[in-house]
Structures are given as structure tokens and as C-alpha cells.
Amino acid sequence: MSAKIYSYGHGIWVLHCPGCGYDHPFHTDPAHHPTGQSWKWNGSLELPTITPSLLVFKNVPAQRCHSFIKDGKIQFLADCFHKLRGQTVEIPDYEDD
């Protein structure tokens, strides 16, 4: 099993979203987030669980991507703009090019 998330360093991690096609970052160290926010992560690269939800482009409904990450799967919420909203899919392996 390959890694689903990648470290940018300083407590910043990223996963690739198959719904919107963008990488979604999350911070595990509040000191490196502009608002001091951080997410809890189970430490698994292969079957990550992250809380709370990831919300990307919050104020842009035409690009909003909102999901729960649990056991290596992405559960897309109903307020997503893309075709995977309402579905749960495997997180793709992260390709570091």
C-alpha cells in the first residue's frame, strides 16, 4: 500500500482530491497555520483519518470541496461542487512529481 498523503514539512500535509483535482493541505501544527488552526491526524500515511473535516474554497460555492477523511477514504459532503459529492471513495496514492 502506498502513501495517500505527503509532507510539505513543518506539520503541513497534503492529499490529492479526486473530486476537484486539487491538492488539499492540512496542518498538524497550529504554529504553522495563519489562523492557528490544526487538524488531528492518526499518523497513518496509508489509511489516514483527519479531523475535523477539510473545507476548501469555503467562500466560493462553484469550487467548494468539503469532506471527511477516514481510514484512507474521502467522504464528500453535499456542499461540494463536483460530481463526487455525496460519495465515499478511496484516497488516491500521492504522486510526488
Tab-separated table of N, CA and C in Angstrom, residues 8-93:
chain	number	residue	atom	x	y	z
A	8	TYR	N	4.770	18.422	3.440
A	8	TYR	CA	5.477	19.605	2.957
A	8	TYR	C	6.448	20.112	4.017
A	9	GLY	N	6.462	19.465	5.182
A	9	GLY	CA	7.312	19.890	6.292
A	9	GLY	C	6.573	20.844	7.219
A	10	HIS	N	7.129	21.040	8.416
A	10	HIS	CA	6.572	21.963	9.417
A	10	HIS	C	5.126	21.638	9.779
A	11	GLY	N	4.755	20.363	9.778
A	11	GLY	CA	3.409	19.978	10.164
A	11	GLY	C	2.361	20.215	9.097
A	12	ILE	N	2.796	20.475	7.858
A	12	ILE	CA	1.870	20.675	6.748
A	12	ILE	C	1.863	19.413	5.891
A	13	TRP	N	0.673	18.855	5.710
A	13	TRP	CA	0.480	17.629	4.933
A	13	TRP	C	-0.507	17.909	3.812
A	14	VAL	N	-0.491	17.092	2.783
A	14	VAL	CA	-1.378	17.309	1.645
A	14	VAL	C	-1.854	15.967	1.104
A	15	LEU	N	-3.081	15.954	0.596
A	15	LEU	CA	-3.605	14.795	-0.115
A	15	LEU	C	-4.200	15.296	-1.426
A	16	HIS	N	-4.244	14.423	-2.435
A	16	HIS	CA	-4.811	14.815	-3.723
A	16	HIS	C	-6.280	14.422	-3.760
A	17	CYS	N	-7.126	15.370	-4.138
A	17	CYS	CA	-8.563	15.151	-4.178
A	17	CYS	C	-8.998	14.697	-5.574
A	18	PRO	N	-9.583	13.504	-5.666
A	18	PRO	CA	-10.057	13.037	-6.971
A	18	PRO	C	-11.343	13.720	-7.418
A	19	GLY	N	-11.976	14.462	-6.527
A	19	GLY	CA	-13.215	15.153	-6.867
A	19	GLY	C	-12.963	16.442	-7.623
A	20	CYS	N	-12.182	17.329	-7.039
A	20	CYS	CA	-11.934	18.625	-7.666
A	20	CYS	C	-10.604	18.677	-8.407
A	21	GLY	N	-9.725	17.703	-8.142
A	21	GLY	CA	-8.442	17.655	-8.842
A	21	GLY	C	-7.337	18.468	-8.202
A	22	TYR	N	-7.591	19.079	-7.051
A	22	TYR	CA	-6.580	19.881	-6.360
A	22	TYR	C	-5.990	19.118	-5.179
A	23	ASP	N	-4.789	19.535	-4.774
A	23	ASP	CA	-4.220	19.050	-3.528
A	23	ASP	C	-4.855	19.832	-2.387
A	24	HIS	N	-5.177	19.122	-1.297
A	24	HIS	CA	-5.768	19.765	-0.124
A	24	HIS	C	-4.792	19.658	1.046
A	25	PRO	N	-4.302	20.808	1.542
A	25	PRO	CA	-3.394	20.780	2.679
A	25	PRO	C	-4.150	20.738	4.004
A	26	PHE	N	-3.485	20.174	4.997
A	26	PHE	CA	-3.970	20.277	6.369
A	26	PHE	C	-2.762	20.414	7.275
A	27	HIS	N	-2.941	21.109	8.379
A	27	HIS	CA	-1.847	21.436	9.298
A	27	HIS	C	-2.022	20.658	10.591
A	28	THR	N	-0.957	20.012	11.023
A	28	THR	CA	-0.993	19.318	12.306
A	28	THR	C	-0.296	20.128	13.400
A	29	ASP	N	0.307	21.233	13.013
A	29	ASP	CA	0.981	22.114	13.969
A	29	ASP	C	0.361	23.505	13.855
A	30	PRO	N	-0.422	23.935	14.848
A	30	PRO	CA	-1.101	25.232	14.747
A	30	PRO	C	-0.156	26.414	14.569
A	31	ALA	N	1.103	26.256	14.953
A	31	ALA	CA	2.065	27.353	14.812
A	31	ALA	C	2.340	27.678	13.344
A	32	HIS	N	2.052	26.745	12.438
A	32	HIS	CA	2.332	26.971	11.019
A	32	HIS	C	1.076	27.222	10.189
A	33	HIS	N	-0.036	27.522	10.835
A	33	HIS	CA	-1.264	27.869	10.122
A	33	HIS	C	-1.579	29.331	10.416
A	34	PRO	N	-1.956	30.102	9.381
A	34	PRO	CA	-2.177	31.546	9.599
A	34	PRO	C	-3.177	31.879	10.703
A	35	THR	N	-4.181	31.044	10.919
A	35	THR	CA	-5.173	31.330	11.960
A	35	THR	C	-4.962	30.498	13.216
A	36	GLY	N	-3.894	29.680	13.228
A	36	GLY	CA	-3.628	28.841	14.392
A	36	GLY	C	-4.437	27.557	14.415
A	37	GLN	N	-5.172	27.279	13.330
A	37	GLN	CA	-5.995	26.067	13.255
A	37	GLN	C	-5.115	24.850	12.963
A	38	SER	N	-5.527	23.713	13.478
A	38	SER	CA	-4.831	22.472	13.156
A	38	SER	C	-5.830	21.323	13.129
A	39	TRP	N	-5.416	20.242	12.508
A	39	TRP	CA	-6.236	19.048	12.398
A	39	TRP	C	-5.584	17.921	13.180
A	40	LYS	N	-6.379	17.017	13.671
A	40	LYS	CA	-5.862	15.803	14.309
A	40	LYS	C	-5.734	14.753	13.214
A	41	TRP	N	-4.635	14.023	13.255
A	41	TRP	CA	-4.332	13.018	12.232
A	41	TRP	C	-3.895	11.761	12.958
A	42	ASN	N	-4.324	10.600	12.479
A	42	ASN	CA	-3.988	9.344	13.141
A	42	ASN	C	-2.550	8.889	12.888
A	43	GLY	N	-1.786	9.599	12.076
A	43	GLY	CA	-0.382	9.274	11.826
A	43	GLY	C	-0.163	8.277	10.703
A	44	SER	N	-1.217	7.748	10.117
A	44	SER	CA	-1.081	6.753	9.042
A	44	SER	C	-0.956	7.427	7.682
A	45	LEU	N	0.075	7.045	6.922
A	45	LEU	CA	0.229	7.530	5.556
A	45	LEU	C	-0.656	6.757	4.585
A	46	GLU	N	-0.950	5.502	4.925
A	46	GLU	CA	-1.708	4.621	4.035
A	46	GLU	C	-3.213	4.653	4.281
A	47	LEU	N	-3.632	4.813	5.533
A	47	LEU	CA	-5.055	4.840	5.895
A	47	LEU	C	-5.332	6.039	6.807
A	48	PRO	N	-5.080	7.246	6.290
A	48	PRO	CA	-5.225	8.421	7.159
A	48	PRO	C	-6.662	8.687	7.587
A	49	THR	N	-6.770	9.175	8.821
A	49	THR	CA	-8.008	9.736	9.359
A	49	THR	C	-7.649	11.124	9.865
A	50	ILE	N	-8.428	12.124	9.442
A	50	ILE	CA	-8.152	13.518	9.777
A	50	ILE	C	-9.443	14.131	10.321
A	51	THR	N	-9.330	14.840	11.437
A	51	THR	CA	-10.493	15.551	11.966
A	51	THR	C	-10.080	16.960	12.368
A	52	PRO	N	-10.944	17.953	12.256
A	52	PRO	CA	-12.287	17.866	11.705
A	52	PRO	C	-12.260	17.754	10.184
A	53	SER	N	-13.384	18.043	9.544
A	53	SER	CA	-13.487	17.948	8.086
A	53	SER	C	-12.524	18.925	7.403
A	54	LEU	N	-12.233	18.645	6.127
A	54	LEU	CA	-11.466	19.567	5.293
A	54	LEU	C	-12.453	20.359	4.441
A	55	LEU	N	-12.343	21.666	4.479
A	55	LEU	CA	-13.207	22.541	3.695
A	55	LEU	C	-12.322	23.467	2.882
A	56	VAL	N	-12.366	23.308	1.563
A	56	VAL	CA	-11.517	24.075	0.656
A	56	VAL	C	-12.410	24.996	-0.176
A	57	PHE	N	-11.959	26.202	-0.405
A	57	PHE	CA	-12.732	27.217	-1.133
A	57	PHE	C	-14.096	27.446	-0.472
A	58	LYS	N	-14.067	27.622	0.820
A	58	LYS	CA	-15.278	27.805	1.635
A	58	LYS	C	-16.212	28.881	1.089
A	59	ASN	N	-15.653	29.997	0.670
A	59	ASN	CA	-16.468	31.131	0.240
A	59	ASN	C	-16.676	31.203	-1.271
A	60	VAL	N	-16.349	30.129	-1.976
A	60	VAL	CA	-16.528	30.082	-3.427
A	60	VAL	C	-17.354	28.836	-3.761
A	61	PRO	N	-18.678	28.930	-3.690
A	61	PRO	CA	-19.526	27.750	-3.881
A	61	PRO	C	-19.269	26.984	-5.177
A	62	ALA	N	-18.873	27.673	-6.247
A	62	ALA	CA	-18.623	26.997	-7.527
A	62	ALA	C	-17.346	26.162	-7.519
A	63	GLN	N	-16.531	26.266	-6.450
A	63	GLN	CA	-15.294	25.485	-6.328
A	63	GLN	C	-15.192	24.764	-4.995
A	64	ARG	N	-16.173	24.909	-4.120
A	64	ARG	CA	-16.101	24.358	-2.764
A	64	ARG	C	-15.923	22.843	-2.781
A	65	CYS	N	-15.021	22.383	-1.942
A	65	CYS	CA	-14.804	20.949	-1.749
A	65	CYS	C	-14.770	20.712	-0.238
A	66	HIS	N	-15.662	19.874	0.258
A	66	HIS	CA	-15.819	19.652	1.698
A	66	HIS	C	-15.904	18.156	1.934
A	67	SER	N	-15.076	17.647	2.836
A	67	SER	CA	-15.025	16.200	3.012
A	67	SER	C	-14.577	15.797	4.409
A	68	PHE	N	-14.940	14.563	4.763
A	68	PHE	CA	-14.373	13.873	5.915
A	68	PHE	C	-13.358	12.875	5.384
A	69	ILE	N	-12.249	12.727	6.118
A	69	ILE	CA	-11.206	11.773	5.754
A	69	ILE	C	-11.168	10.726	6.854
A	70	LYS	N	-11.443	9.469	6.488
A	70	LYS	CA	-11.470	8.407	7.484
A	70	LYS	C	-10.982	7.094	6.878
A	71	ASP	N	-9.999	6.494	7.531
A	71	ASP	CA	-9.470	5.179	7.157
A	71	ASP	C	-9.098	5.092	5.681
A	72	GLY	N	-8.451	6.153	5.160
A	72	GLY	CA	-7.980	6.146	3.770
A	72	GLY	C	-9.045	6.430	2.740
A	73	LYS	N	-10.206	6.893	3.188
A	73	LYS	CA	-11.302	7.209	2.272
A	73	LYS	C	-11.725	8.664	2.453
A	74	ILE	N	-12.250	9.233	1.355
A	74	ILE	CA	-12.789	10.584	1.380
A	74	ILE	C	-14.305	10.484	1.252
A	75	GLN	N	-15.001	11.038	2.221
A	75	GLN	CA	-16.461	11.134	2.151
A	75	GLN	C	-16.788	12.568	1.765
A	76	PHE	N	-17.222	12.750	0.523
A	76	PHE	CA	-17.548	14.080	0.026
A	76	PHE	C	-18.929	14.488	0.517
A	77	LEU	N	-19.017	15.689	1.051
A	77	LEU	CA	-20.267	16.181	1.611
A	77	LEU	C	-21.127	16.850	0.537
A	78	ALA	N	-22.378	17.098	0.864
A	78	ALA	CA	-23.364	17.582	-0.101
A	78	ALA	C	-23.080	18.992	-0.612
A	79	ASP	N	-22.238	19.769	0.094
A	79	ASP	CA	-21.961	21.126	-0.373
A	79	ASP	C	-20.781	21.211	-1.341
A	80	CYS	N	-20.241	20.065	-1.783
A	80	CYS	CA	-19.187	20.054	-2.807
A	80	CYS	C	-19.788	20.451	-4.150
A	81	PHE	N	-18.980	21.044	-5.010
A	81	PHE	CA	-19.458	21.437	-6.331
A	81	PHE	C	-19.324	20.321	-7.360
A	82	HIS	N	-18.488	19.321	-7.111
A	82	HIS	CA	-18.106	18.365	-8.152
A	82	HIS	C	-18.967	17.103	-8.160
A	83	LYS	N	-18.703	16.258	-9.144
A	83	LYS	CA	-19.529	15.076	-9.391
A	83	LYS	C	-19.428	14.002	-8.306
A	84	LEU	N	-18.440	14.071	-7.429
A	84	LEU	CA	-18.304	13.060	-6.374
A	84	LEU	C	-19.029	13.453	-5.078
A	85	ARG	N	-19.706	14.587	-5.064
A	85	ARG	CA	-20.438	14.995	-3.845
A	85	ARG	C	-21.411	13.886	-3.443
A	86	GLY	N	-21.457	13.640	-2.140
A	86	GLY	CA	-22.338	12.609	-1.610
A	86	GLY	C	-21.777	11.198	-1.705
A	87	GLN	N	-20.572	11.048	-2.259
A	87	GLN	CA	-19.970	9.725	-2.408
A	87	GLN	C	-18.765	9.565	-1.485
A	88	THR	N	-18.392	8.313	-1.239
A	88	THR	CA	-17.180	7.989	-0.489
A	88	THR	C	-16.275	7.184	-1.408
A	89	VAL	N	-15.023	7.618	-1.545
A	89	VAL	CA	-14.063	6.971	-2.438
A	89	VAL	C	-12.721	6.820	-1.733
A	90	GLU	N	-11.886	5.922	-2.250
A	90	GLU	CA	-10.513	5.759	-1.744
A	90	GLU	C	-9.704	7.010	-2.065
A	91	ILE	N	-8.824	7.402	-1.156
A	91	ILE	CA	-7.886	8.469	-1.442
A	91	ILE	C	-6.851	7.900	-2.412
A	92	PRO	N	-6.583	8.586	-3.526
A	92	PRO	CA	-5.565	8.066	-4.450
A	92	PRO	C	-4.177	8.149	-3.833
A	93	ASP	N	-3.268	7.296	-4.279
A	93	ASP	CA	-1.882	7.377	-3.849
A	93	ASP	C	-1.349	8.762	-4.230
